CSV table of N, CA and C in Angstrom, one decimal:
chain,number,residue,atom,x,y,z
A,287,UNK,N,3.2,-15.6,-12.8
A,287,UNK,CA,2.5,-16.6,-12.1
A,287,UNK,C,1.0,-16.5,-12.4
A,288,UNK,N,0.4,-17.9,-12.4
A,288,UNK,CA,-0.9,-17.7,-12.9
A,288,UNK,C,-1.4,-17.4,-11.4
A,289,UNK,N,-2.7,-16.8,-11.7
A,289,UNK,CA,-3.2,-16.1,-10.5
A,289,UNK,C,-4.9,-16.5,-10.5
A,290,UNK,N,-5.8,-16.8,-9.8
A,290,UNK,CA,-6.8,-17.2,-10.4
A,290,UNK,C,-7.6,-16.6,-9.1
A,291,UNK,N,-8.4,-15.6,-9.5
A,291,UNK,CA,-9.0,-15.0,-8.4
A,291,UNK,C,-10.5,-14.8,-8.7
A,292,UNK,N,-11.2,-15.0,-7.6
A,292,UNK,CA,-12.3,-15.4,-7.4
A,292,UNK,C,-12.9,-14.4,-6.5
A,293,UNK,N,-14.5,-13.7,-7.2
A,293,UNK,CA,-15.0,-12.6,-5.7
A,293,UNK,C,-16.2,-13.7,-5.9
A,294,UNK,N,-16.1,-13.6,-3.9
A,294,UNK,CA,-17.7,-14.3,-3.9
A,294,UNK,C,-19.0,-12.8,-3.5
A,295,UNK,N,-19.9,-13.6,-4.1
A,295,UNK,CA,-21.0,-12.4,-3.7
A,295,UNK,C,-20.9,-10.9,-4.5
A,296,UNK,N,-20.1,-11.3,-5.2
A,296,UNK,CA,-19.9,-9.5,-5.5
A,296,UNK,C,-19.2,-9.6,-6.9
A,297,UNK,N,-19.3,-8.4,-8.0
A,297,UNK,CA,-18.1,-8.4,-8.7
A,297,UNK,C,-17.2,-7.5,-8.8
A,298,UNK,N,-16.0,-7.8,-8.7
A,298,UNK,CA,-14.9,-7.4,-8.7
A,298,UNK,C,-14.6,-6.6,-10.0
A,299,UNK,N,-13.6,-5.1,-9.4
A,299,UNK,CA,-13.3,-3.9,-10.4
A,299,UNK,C,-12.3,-4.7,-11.0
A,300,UNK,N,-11.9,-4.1,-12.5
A,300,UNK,CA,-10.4,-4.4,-13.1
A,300,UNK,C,-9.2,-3.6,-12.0
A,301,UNK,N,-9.5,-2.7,-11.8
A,301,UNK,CA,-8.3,-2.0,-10.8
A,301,UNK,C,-8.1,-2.7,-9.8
A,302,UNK,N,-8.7,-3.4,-8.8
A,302,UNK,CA,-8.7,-4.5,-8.1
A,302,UNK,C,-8.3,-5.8,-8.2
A,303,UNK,N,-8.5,-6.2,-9.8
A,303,UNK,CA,-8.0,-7.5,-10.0
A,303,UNK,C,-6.5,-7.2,-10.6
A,304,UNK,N,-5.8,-6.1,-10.8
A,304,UNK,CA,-4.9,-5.4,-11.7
A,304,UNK,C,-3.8,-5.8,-10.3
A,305,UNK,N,-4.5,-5.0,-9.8
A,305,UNK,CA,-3.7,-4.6,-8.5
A,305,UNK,C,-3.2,-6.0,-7.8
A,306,UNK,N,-4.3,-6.8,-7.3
A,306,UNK,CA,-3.7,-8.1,-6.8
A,306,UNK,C,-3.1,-9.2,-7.8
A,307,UNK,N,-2.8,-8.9,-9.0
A,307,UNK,CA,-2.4,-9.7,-10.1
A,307,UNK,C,-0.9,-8.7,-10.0
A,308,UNK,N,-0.2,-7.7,-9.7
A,308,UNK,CA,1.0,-6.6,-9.6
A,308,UNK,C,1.3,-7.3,-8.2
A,309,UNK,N,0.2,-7.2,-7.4
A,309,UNK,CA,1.1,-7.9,-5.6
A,309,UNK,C,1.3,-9.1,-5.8
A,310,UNK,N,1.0,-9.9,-6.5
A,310,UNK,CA,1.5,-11.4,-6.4
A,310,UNK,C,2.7,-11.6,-7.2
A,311,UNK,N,2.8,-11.1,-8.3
A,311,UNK,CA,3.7,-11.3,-9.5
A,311,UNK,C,5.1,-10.6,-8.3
A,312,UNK,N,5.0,-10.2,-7.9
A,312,UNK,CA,5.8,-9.6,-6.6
A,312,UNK,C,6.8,-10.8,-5.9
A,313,UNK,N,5.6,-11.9,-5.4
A,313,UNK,CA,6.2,-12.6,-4.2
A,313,UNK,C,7.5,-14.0,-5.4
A,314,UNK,N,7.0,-13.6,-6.3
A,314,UNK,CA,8.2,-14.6,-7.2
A,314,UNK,C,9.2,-13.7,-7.0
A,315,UNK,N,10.0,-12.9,-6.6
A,315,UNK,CA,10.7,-12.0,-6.5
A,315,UNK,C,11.8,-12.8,-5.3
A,316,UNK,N,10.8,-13.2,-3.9
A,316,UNK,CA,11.3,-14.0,-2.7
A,316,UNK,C,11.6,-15.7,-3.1
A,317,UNK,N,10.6,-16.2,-3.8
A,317,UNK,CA,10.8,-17.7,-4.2
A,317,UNK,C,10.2,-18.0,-5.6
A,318,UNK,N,11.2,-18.4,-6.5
A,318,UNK,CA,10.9,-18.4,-7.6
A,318,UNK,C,10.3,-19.7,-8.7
A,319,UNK,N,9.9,-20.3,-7.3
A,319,UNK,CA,9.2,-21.9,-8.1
A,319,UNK,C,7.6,-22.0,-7.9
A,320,UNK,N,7.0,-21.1,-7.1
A,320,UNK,CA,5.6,-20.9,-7.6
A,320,UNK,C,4.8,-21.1,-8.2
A,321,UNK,N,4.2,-22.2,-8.3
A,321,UNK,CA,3.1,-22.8,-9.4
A,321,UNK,C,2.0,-22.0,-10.0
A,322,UNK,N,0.9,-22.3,-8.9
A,322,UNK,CA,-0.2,-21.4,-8.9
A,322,UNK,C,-0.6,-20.6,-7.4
A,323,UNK,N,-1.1,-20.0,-7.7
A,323,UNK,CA,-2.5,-19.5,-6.5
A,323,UNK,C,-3.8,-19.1,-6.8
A,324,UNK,N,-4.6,-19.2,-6.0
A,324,UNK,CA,-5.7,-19.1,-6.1
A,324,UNK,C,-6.3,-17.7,-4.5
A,325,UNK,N,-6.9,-17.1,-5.4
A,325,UNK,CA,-7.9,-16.1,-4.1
A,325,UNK,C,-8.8,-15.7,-4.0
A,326,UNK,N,-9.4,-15.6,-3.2
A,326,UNK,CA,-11.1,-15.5,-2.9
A,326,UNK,C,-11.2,-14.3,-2.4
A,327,UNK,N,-12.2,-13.8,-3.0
A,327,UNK,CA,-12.4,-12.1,-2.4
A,327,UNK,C,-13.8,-12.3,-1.7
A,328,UNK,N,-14.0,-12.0,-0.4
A,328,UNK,CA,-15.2,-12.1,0.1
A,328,UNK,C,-16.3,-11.0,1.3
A,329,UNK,N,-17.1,-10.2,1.1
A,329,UNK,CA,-17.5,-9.3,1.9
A,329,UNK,C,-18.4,-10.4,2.7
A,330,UNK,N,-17.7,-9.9,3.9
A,330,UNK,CA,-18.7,-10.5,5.2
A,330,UNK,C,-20.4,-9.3,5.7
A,331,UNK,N,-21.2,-10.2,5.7
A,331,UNK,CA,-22.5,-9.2,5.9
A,331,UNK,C,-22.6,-8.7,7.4
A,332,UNK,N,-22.0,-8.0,8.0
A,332,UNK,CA,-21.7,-7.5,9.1
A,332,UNK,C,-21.9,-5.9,9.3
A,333,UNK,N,-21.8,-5.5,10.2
A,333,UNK,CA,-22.2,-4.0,10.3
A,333,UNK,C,-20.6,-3.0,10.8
A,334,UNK,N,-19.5,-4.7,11.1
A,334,UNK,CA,-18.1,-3.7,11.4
A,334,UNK,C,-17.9,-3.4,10.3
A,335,UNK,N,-16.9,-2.8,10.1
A,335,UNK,CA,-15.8,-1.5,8.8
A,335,UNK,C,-15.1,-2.7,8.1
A,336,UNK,N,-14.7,-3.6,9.2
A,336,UNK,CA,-13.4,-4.8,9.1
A,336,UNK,C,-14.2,-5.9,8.3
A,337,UNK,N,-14.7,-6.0,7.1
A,337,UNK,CA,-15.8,-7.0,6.5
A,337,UNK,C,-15.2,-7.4,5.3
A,338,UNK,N,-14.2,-7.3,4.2
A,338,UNK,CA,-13.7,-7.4,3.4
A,338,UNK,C,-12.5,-8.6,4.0
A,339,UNK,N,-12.7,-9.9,3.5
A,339,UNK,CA,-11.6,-11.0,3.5
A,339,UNK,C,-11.2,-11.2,2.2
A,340,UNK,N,-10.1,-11.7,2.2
A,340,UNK,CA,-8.9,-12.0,1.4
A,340,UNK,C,-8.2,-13.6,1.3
A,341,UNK,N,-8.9,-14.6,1.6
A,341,UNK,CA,-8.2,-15.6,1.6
A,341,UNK,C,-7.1,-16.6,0.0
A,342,UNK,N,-5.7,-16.6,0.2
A,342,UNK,CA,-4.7,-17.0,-0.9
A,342,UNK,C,-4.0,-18.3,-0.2
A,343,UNK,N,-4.5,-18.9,-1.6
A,343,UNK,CA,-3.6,-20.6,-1.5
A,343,UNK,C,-2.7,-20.2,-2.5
A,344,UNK,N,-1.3,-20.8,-2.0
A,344,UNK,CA,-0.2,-20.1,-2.9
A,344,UNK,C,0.6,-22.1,-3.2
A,345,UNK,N,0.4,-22.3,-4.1
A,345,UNK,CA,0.9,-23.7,-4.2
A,345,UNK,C,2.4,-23.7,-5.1
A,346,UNK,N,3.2,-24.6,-4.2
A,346,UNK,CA,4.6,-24.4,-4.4
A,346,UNK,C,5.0,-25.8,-4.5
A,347,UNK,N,5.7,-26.5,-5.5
A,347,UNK,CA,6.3,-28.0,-5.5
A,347,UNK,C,5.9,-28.2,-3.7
A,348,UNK,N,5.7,-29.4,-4.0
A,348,UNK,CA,5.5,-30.3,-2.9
A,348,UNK,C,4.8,-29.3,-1.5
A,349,UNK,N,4.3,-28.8,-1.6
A,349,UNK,CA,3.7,-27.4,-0.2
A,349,UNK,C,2.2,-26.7,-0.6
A,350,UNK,N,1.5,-26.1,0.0
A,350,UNK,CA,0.6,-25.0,-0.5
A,350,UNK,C,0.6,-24.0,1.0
A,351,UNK,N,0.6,-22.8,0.9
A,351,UNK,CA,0.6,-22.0,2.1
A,351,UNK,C,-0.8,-21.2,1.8
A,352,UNK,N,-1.4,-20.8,3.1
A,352,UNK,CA,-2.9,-20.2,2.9
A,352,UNK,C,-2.5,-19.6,4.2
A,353,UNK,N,-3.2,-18.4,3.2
A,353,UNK,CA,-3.1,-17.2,4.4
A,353,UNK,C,-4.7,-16.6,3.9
A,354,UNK,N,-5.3,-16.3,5.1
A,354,UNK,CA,-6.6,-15.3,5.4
A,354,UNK,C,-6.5,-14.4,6.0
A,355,UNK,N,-6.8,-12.8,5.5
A,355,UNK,CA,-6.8,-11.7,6.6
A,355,UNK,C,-8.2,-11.2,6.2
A,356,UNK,N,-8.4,-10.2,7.2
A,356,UNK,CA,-9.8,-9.4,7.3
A,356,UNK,C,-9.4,-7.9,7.6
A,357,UNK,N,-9.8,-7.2,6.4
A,357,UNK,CA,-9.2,-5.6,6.8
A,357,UNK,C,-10.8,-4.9,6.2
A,358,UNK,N,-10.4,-3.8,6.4
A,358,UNK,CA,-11.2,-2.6,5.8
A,358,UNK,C,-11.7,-2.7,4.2
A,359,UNK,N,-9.9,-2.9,3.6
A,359,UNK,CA,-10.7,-2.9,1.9
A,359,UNK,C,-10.1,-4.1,1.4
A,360,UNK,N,-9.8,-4.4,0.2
A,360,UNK,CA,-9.1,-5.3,-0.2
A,360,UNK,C,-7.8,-5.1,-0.5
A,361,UNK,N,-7.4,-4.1,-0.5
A,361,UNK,CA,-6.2,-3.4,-1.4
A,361,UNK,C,-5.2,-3.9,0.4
A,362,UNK,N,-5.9,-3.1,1.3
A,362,UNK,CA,-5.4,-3.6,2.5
A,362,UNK,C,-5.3,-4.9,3.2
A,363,UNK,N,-6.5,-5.7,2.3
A,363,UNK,CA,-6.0,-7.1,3.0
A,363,UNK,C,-5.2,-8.2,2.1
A,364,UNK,N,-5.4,-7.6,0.8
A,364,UNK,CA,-4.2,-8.3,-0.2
A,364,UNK,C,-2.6,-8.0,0.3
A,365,UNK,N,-2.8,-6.5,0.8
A,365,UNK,CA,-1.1,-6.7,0.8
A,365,UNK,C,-0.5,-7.3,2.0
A,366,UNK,N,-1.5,-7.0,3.2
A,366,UNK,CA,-1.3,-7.9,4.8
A,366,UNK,C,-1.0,-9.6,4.2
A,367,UNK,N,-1.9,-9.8,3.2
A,367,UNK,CA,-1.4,-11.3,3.1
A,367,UNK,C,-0.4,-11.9,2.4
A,368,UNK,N,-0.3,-10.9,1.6
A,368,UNK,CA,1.3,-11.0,1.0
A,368,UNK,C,2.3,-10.9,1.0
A,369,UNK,N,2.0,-10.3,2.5
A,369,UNK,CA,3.2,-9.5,3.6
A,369,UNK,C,4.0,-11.1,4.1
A,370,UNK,N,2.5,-11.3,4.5
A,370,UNK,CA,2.8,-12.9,5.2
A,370,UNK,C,3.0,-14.0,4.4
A,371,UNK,N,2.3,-13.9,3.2
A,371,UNK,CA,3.3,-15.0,2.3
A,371,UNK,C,4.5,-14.7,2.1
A,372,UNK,N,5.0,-13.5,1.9
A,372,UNK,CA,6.8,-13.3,2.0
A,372,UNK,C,7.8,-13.9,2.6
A,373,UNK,N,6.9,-13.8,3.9
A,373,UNK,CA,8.2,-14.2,4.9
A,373,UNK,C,7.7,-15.7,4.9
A,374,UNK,N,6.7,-16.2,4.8
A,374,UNK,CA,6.8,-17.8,4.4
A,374,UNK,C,7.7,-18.5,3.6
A,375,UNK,N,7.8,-17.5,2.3
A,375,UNK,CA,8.6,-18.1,1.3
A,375,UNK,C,10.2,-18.0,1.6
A,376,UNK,N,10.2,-17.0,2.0
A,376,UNK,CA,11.5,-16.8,2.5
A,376,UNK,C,12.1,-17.9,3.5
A,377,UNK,N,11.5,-17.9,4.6
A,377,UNK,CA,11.6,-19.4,5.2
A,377,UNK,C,12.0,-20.8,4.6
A,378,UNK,N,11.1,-20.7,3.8
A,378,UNK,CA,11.0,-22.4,2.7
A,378,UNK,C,12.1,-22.5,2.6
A,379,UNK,N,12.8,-20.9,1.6
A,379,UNK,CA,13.7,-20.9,0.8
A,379,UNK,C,15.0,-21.1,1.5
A,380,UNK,N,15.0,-20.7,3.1
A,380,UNK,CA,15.9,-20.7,3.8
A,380,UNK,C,16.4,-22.4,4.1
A,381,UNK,N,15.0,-23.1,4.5
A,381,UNK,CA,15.2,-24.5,4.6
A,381,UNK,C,15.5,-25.5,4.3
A,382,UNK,N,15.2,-24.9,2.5
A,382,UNK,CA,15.9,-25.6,1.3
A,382,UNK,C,17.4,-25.7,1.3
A,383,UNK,N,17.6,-24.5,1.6
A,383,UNK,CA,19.6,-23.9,1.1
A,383,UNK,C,20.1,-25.1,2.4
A,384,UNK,N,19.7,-25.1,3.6
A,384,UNK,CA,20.1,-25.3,4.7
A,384,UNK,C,20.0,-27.0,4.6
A,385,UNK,N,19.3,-27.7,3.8
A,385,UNK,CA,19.0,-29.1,3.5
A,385,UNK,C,19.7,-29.6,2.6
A,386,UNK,N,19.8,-28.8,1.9
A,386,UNK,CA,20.9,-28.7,0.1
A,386,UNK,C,22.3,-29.3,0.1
């Protein structure tokens, strides 16, 4: 899956981009018609811990699902949002068979 990720304000490690390019390649595993996605890496200027966002547009024939989380690092908010694109896709996939 092409993956096109984006840090704002900051630049981003290879181990970081490695990593969220291994978690995505993942969710073709649930739904296997995945076009593209797109993700934005963003540190919020704040003084909580919770400052590191993660927002992913995941674009699928005829759909796009976007999920944003806010955790501690990114490694933690890539995989919370992957968690939750899973079970999105899984859904679709369900609605498809069920339409079929």
């Amino acid at each position: 899956m092409k993956v096109n990720a984006q840090s704002v304000n900051f630049n981003a490690d290879v181990k970081l981009i490695s990593f969220l390019q291994n978690r995505m390649d993942k969710l073709e595993t649930f739904y296997d018609k995945v076009i593209s996605s797109d993700v934005y890496l963003k540190v919020e200027n704040t003084s909580a811990k919770e400052n590191k966002i993660v927002e992913i547009k995941l674009n699928v024939p005829k759909d796009k699902f976007i999920v944003k989380k806010q955790c501690k690092s990114f490694e933690e908010a890539v995989d919370s949002a992957c968690n939750s694109l899973e079970r999105k896709l899984i859904k679709r996939k369900q609605k498809l068979r069920l339409y079929a």
